[in-house]
mmCIF file of C-alpha atoms in Angstrom:
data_model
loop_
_atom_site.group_PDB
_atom_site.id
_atom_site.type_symbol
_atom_site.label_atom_id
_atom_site.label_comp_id
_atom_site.label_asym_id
_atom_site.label_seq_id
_atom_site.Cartn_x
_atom_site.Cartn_y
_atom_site.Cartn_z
ATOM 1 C CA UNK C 1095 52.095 103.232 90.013
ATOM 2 C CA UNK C 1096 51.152 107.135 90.887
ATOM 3 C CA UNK C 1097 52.085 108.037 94.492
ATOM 4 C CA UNK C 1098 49.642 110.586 95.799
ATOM 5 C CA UNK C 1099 50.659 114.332 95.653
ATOM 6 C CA UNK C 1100 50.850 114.313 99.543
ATOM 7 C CA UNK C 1101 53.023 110.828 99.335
ATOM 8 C CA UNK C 1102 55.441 112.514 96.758
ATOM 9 C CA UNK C 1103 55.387 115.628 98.453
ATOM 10 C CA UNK C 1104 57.040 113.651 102.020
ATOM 11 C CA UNK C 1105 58.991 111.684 99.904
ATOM 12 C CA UNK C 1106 60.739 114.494 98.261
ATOM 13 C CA UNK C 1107 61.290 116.366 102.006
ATOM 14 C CA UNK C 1108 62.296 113.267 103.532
ATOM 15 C CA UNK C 1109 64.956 112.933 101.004
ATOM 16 C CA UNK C 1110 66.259 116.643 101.631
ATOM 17 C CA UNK C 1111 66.521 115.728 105.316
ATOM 18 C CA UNK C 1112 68.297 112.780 104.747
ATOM 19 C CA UNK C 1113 70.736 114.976 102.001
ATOM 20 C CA UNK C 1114 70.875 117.639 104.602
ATOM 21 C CA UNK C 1115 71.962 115.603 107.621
ATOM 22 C CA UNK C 1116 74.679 113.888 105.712
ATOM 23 C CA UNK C 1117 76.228 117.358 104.241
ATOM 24 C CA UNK C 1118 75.897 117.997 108.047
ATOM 25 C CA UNK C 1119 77.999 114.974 109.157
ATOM 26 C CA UNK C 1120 80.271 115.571 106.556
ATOM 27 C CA UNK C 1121 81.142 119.206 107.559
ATOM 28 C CA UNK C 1122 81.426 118.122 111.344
ATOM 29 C CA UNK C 1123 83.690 115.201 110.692
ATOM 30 C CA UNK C 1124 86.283 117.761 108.582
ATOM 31 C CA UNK C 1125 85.773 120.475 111.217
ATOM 32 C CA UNK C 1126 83.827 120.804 114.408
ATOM 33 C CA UNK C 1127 83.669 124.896 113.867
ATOM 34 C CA UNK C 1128 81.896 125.471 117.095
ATOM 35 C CA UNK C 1129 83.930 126.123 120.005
ATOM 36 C CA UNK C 1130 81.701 124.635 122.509
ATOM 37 C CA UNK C 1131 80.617 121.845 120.422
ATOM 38 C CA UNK C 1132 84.407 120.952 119.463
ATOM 39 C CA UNK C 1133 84.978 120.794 123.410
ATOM 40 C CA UNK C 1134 82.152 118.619 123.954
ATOM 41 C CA UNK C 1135 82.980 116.347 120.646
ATOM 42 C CA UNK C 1136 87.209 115.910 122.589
ATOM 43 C CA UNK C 1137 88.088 116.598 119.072
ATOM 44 C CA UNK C 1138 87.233 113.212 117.740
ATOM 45 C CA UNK C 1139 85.495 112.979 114.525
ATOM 46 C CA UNK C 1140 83.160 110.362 114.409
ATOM 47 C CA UNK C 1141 82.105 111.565 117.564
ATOM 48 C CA UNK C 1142 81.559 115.093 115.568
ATOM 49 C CA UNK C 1143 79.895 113.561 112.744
ATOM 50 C CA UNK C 1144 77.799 111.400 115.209
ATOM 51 C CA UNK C 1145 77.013 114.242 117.948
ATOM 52 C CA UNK C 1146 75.339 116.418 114.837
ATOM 53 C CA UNK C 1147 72.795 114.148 113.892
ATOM 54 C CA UNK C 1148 72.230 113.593 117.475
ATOM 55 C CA UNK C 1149 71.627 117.706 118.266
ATOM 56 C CA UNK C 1150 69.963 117.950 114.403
ATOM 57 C CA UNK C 1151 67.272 115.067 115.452
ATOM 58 C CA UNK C 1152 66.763 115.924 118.914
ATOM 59 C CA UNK C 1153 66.219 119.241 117.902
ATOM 60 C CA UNK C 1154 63.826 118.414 115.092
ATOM 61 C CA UNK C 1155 61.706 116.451 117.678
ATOM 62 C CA UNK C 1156 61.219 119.799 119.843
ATOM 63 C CA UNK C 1157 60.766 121.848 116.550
ATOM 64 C CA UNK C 1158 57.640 119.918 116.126
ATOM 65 C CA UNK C 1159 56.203 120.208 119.719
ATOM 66 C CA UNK C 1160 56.360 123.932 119.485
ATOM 67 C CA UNK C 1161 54.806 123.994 115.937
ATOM 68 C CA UNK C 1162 58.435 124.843 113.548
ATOM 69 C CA UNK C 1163 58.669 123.212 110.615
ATOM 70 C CA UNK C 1164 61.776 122.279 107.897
ATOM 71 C CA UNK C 1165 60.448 122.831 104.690
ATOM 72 C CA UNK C 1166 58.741 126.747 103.873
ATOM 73 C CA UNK C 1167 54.853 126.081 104.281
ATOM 74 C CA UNK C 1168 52.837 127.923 101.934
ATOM 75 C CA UNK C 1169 55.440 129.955 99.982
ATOM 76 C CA UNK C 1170 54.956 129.940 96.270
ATOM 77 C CA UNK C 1171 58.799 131.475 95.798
ATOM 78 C CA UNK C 1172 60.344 129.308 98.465
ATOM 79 C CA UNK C 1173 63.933 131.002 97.581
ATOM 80 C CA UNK C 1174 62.971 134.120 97.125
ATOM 81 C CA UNK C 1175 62.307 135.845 100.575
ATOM 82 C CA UNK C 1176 65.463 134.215 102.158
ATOM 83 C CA UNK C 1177 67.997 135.025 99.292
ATOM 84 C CA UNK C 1178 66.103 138.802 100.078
ATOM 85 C CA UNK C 1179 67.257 138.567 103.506
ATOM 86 C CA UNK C 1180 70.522 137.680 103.140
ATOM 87 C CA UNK C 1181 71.032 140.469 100.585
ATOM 88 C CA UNK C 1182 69.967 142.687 102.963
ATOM 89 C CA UNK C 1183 72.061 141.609 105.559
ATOM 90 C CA UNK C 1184 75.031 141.094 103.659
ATOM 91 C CA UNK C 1185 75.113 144.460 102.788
ATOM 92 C CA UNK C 1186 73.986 145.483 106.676
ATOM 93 C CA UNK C 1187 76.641 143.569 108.133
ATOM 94 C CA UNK C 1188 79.482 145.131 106.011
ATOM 95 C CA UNK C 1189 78.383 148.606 107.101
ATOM 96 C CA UNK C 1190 78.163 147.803 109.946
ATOM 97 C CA UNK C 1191 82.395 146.381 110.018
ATOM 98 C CA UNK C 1192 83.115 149.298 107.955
ATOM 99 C CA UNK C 1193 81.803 151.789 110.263
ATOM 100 C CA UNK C 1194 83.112 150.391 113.453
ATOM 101 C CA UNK C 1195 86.370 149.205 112.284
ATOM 102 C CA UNK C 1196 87.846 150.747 115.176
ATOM 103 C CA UNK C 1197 86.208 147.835 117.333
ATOM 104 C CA UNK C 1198 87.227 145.321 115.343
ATOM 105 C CA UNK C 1199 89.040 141.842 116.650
ATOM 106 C CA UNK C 1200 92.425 141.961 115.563
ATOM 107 C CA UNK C 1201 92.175 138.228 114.498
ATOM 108 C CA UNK C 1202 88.740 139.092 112.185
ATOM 109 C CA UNK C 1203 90.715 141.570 110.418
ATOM 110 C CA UNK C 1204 93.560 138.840 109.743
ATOM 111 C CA UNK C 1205 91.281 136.353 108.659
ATOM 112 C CA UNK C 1206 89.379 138.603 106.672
ATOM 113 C CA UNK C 1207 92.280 140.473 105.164
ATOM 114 C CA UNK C 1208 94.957 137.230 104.419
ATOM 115 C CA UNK C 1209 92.363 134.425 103.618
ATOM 116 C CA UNK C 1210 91.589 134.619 100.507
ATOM 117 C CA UNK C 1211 87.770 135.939 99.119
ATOM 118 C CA UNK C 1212 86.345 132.588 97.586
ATOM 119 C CA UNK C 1213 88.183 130.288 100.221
ATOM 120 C CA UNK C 1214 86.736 132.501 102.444
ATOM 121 C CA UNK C 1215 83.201 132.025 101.173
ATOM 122 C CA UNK C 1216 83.460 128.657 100.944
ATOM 123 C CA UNK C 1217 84.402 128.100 104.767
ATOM 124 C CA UNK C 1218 81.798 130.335 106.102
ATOM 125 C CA UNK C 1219 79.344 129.240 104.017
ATOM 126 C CA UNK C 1220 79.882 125.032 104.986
ATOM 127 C CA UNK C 1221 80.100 126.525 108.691
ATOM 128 C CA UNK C 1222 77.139 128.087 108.747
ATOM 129 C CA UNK C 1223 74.899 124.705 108.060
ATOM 130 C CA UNK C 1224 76.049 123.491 111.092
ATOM 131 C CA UNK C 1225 76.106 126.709 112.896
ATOM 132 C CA UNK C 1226 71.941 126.916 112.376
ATOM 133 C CA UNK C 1227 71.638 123.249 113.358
ATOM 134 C CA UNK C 1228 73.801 123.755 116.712
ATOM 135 C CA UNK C 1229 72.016 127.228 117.551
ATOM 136 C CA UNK C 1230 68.658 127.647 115.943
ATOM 137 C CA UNK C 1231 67.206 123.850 114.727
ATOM 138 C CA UNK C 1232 68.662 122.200 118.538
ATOM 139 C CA UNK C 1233 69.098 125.387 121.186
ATOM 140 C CA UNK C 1234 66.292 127.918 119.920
ATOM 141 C CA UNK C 1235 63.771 124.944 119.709
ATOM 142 C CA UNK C 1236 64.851 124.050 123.070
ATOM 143 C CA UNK C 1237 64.860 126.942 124.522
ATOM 144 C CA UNK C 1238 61.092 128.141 123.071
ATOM 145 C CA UNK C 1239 60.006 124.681 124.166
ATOM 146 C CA UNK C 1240 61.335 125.123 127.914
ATOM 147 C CA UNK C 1241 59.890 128.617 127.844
ATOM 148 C CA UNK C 1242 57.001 128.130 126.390
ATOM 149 C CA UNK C 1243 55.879 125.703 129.420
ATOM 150 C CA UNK C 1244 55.233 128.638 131.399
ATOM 151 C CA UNK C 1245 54.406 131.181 129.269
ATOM 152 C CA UNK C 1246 51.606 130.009 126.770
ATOM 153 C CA UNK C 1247 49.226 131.464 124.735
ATOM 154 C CA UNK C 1248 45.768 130.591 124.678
ATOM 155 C CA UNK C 1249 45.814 127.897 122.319
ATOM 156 C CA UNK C 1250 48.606 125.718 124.612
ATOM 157 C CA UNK C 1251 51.434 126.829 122.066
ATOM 158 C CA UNK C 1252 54.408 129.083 123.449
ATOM 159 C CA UNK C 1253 53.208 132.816 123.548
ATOM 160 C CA UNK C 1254 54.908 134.754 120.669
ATOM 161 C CA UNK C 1255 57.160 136.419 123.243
ATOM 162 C CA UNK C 1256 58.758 132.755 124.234
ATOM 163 C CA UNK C 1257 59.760 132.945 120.683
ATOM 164 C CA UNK C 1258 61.674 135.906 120.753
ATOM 165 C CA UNK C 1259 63.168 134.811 123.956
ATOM 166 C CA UNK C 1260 64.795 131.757 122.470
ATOM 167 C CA UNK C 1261 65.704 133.404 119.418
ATOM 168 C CA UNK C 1262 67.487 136.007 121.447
ATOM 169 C CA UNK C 1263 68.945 133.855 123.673
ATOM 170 C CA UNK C 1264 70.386 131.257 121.637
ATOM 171 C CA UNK C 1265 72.190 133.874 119.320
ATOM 172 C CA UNK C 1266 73.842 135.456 122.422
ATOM 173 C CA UNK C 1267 75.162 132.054 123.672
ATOM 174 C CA UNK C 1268 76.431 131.599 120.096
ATOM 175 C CA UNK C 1269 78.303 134.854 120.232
ATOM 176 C CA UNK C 1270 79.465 134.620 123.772
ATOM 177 C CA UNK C 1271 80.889 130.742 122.901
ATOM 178 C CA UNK C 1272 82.279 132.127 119.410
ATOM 179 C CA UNK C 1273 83.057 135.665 119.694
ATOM 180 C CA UNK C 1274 83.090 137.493 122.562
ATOM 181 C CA UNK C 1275 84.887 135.084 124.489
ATOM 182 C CA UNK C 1276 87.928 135.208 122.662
ATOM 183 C CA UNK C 1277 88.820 139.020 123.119
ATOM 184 C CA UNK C 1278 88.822 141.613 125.847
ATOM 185 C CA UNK C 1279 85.422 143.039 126.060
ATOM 186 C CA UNK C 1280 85.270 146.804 125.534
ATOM 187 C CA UNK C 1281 82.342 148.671 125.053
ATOM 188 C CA UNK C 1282 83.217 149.866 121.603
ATOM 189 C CA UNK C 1283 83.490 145.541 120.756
ATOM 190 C CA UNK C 1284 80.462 145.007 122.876
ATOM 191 C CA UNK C 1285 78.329 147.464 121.074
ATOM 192 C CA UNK C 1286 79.450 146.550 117.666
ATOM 193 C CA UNK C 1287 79.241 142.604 118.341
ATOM 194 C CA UNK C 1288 75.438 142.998 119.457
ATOM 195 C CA UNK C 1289 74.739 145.149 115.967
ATOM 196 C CA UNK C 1290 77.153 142.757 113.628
ATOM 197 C CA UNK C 1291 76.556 139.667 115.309
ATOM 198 C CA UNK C 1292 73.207 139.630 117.579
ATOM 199 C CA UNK C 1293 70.865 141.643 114.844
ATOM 200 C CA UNK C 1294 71.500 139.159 112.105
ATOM 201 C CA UNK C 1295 71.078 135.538 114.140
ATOM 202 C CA UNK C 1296 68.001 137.324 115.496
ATOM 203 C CA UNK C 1297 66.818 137.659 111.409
ATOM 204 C CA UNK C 1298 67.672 133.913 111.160
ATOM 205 C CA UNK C 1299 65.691 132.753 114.214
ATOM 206 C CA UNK C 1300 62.980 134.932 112.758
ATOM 207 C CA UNK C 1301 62.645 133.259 109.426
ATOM 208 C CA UNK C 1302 63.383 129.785 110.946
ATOM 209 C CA UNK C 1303 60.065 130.462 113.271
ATOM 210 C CA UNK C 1304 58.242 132.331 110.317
ATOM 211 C CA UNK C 1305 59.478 130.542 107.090
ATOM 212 C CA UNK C 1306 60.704 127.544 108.080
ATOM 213 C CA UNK C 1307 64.362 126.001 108.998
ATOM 214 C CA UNK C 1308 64.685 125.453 105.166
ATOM 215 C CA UNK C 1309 64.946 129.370 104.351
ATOM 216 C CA UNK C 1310 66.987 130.086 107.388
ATOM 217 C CA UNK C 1311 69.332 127.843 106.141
ATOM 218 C CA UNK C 1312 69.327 129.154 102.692
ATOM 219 C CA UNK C 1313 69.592 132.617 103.993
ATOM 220 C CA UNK C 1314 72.252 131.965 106.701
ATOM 221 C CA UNK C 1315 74.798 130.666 104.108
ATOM 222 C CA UNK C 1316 73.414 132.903 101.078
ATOM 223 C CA UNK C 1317 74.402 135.649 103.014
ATOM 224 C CA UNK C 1318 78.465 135.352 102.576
ATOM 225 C CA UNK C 1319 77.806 135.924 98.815
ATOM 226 C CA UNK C 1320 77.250 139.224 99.579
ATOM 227 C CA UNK C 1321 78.729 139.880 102.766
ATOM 228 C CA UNK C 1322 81.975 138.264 102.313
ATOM 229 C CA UNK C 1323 83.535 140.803 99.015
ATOM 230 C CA UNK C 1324 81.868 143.561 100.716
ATOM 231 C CA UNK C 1325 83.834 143.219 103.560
ATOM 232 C CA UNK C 1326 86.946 143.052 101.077
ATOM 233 C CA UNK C 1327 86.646 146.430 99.705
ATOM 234 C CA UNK C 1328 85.544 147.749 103.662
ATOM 235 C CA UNK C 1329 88.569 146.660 104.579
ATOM 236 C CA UNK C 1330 90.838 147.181 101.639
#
């Protein structure tokens, strides 16, 4: 028997959630990567593996009240404006380490400098899956749904600016948790953590809102192609 196109079609995304959540439960049970979710997980890791579905889900279910999808909606190239992006970042990001090298964390210039290039890639790339679920899928969602209570637009959905809110905000709690924290803030690392660090999860929030959490996943972890031996020779 013939499923319908639109039967086939859910089918076929239902199946890359499914595929998705368990590469997600598979990554937190090896690692929890996140500081604040390792805290909250007391470093056990079925509890990991368990808590990431839990944020994933809960997070999908606000997605759809404020109108984000998973899959890219309407994109006849659905790889090719994220794997754009994260060329263009990649390459952003690396200037912007080269040029500020000065402000650099002493233990990013270990780990970038010791660890070496495709372990490297391989580690950021697996943390970054979770890293979008954690901070754009659950806490961007959240936070544009919250938001967007009060400030609406005249259809009932959050105005455009609750968007940008949430975006903004949930990148700076994911640098503050995972970055900032961890060193003495000077101006010269506070300036060059809002360029390296804020600018980019702002460009993922943006395609997860525009394109769908799909691309800003494919960008997010894309990006360390690039990124990651660029960084090599910038710090060489």
């Amino acid at each position: 028997m013939i499923k319908p196109a639109g039967e086939a079609n859910l089918s076929e995304a239902g199946l890359k959630i499914v595929a998705g959540l368990a590469l997600a439960a598979a990554i937190a049970w090896f690692a929890p990567f996140d500081l604040a979710f390792g805290a909250m997980t007391l470093g056990i890791p079925a509890l990991r593996a368990a808590g990431i579905l839990l944020i994933a889900l809960v997070g999908h279910q606000f997605a759809r009240r404020i109108g984000l999808g998973f899959a890219p909606a309407g994109v006849a190239r659905p790889w090719f404006a994220p794997l754009g992006f994260a060329a263009v970042v990649g390459v952003y990001c690396a200037l912007a380490d080269g040029l500020m090298r000065f402000a650099l964390h002493d233990a990013f210039v270990t780990a970038m400098t010791s660890t070496p290039l495709a372990e490297r890639i391989g580690l950021f790339v697996i943390r970054a899956i979770n890293e979008n679920i954690i901070y754009r899928l659950f806490l961007t969602s959240v936070l544009i749904w919250a938001i967007g209570r009060v400030w609406k637009a005249p259809d009932g959905r959050p105005a455009a600016g609750a968007y940008w809110i949430g975006i903004i905000l949930a990148q700076a709690a994911n640098i503050w948790i995972n970055v900032t924290s961890l060193a003495p803030l000077t101006p010269g690392a506070a300036l060059h953590d809002v360029l390296r660090y804020m600018t980019p999860g702002v460009v993922w929030g943006w395609l997860y809102w525009r394109r769908g959490f799909q691309s800003c996943e494919i960008a997010c972890t894309t990006v360390h192609l690039v990124y990651q031996p660029l960084i090599t020779l910038a710090l060489a």
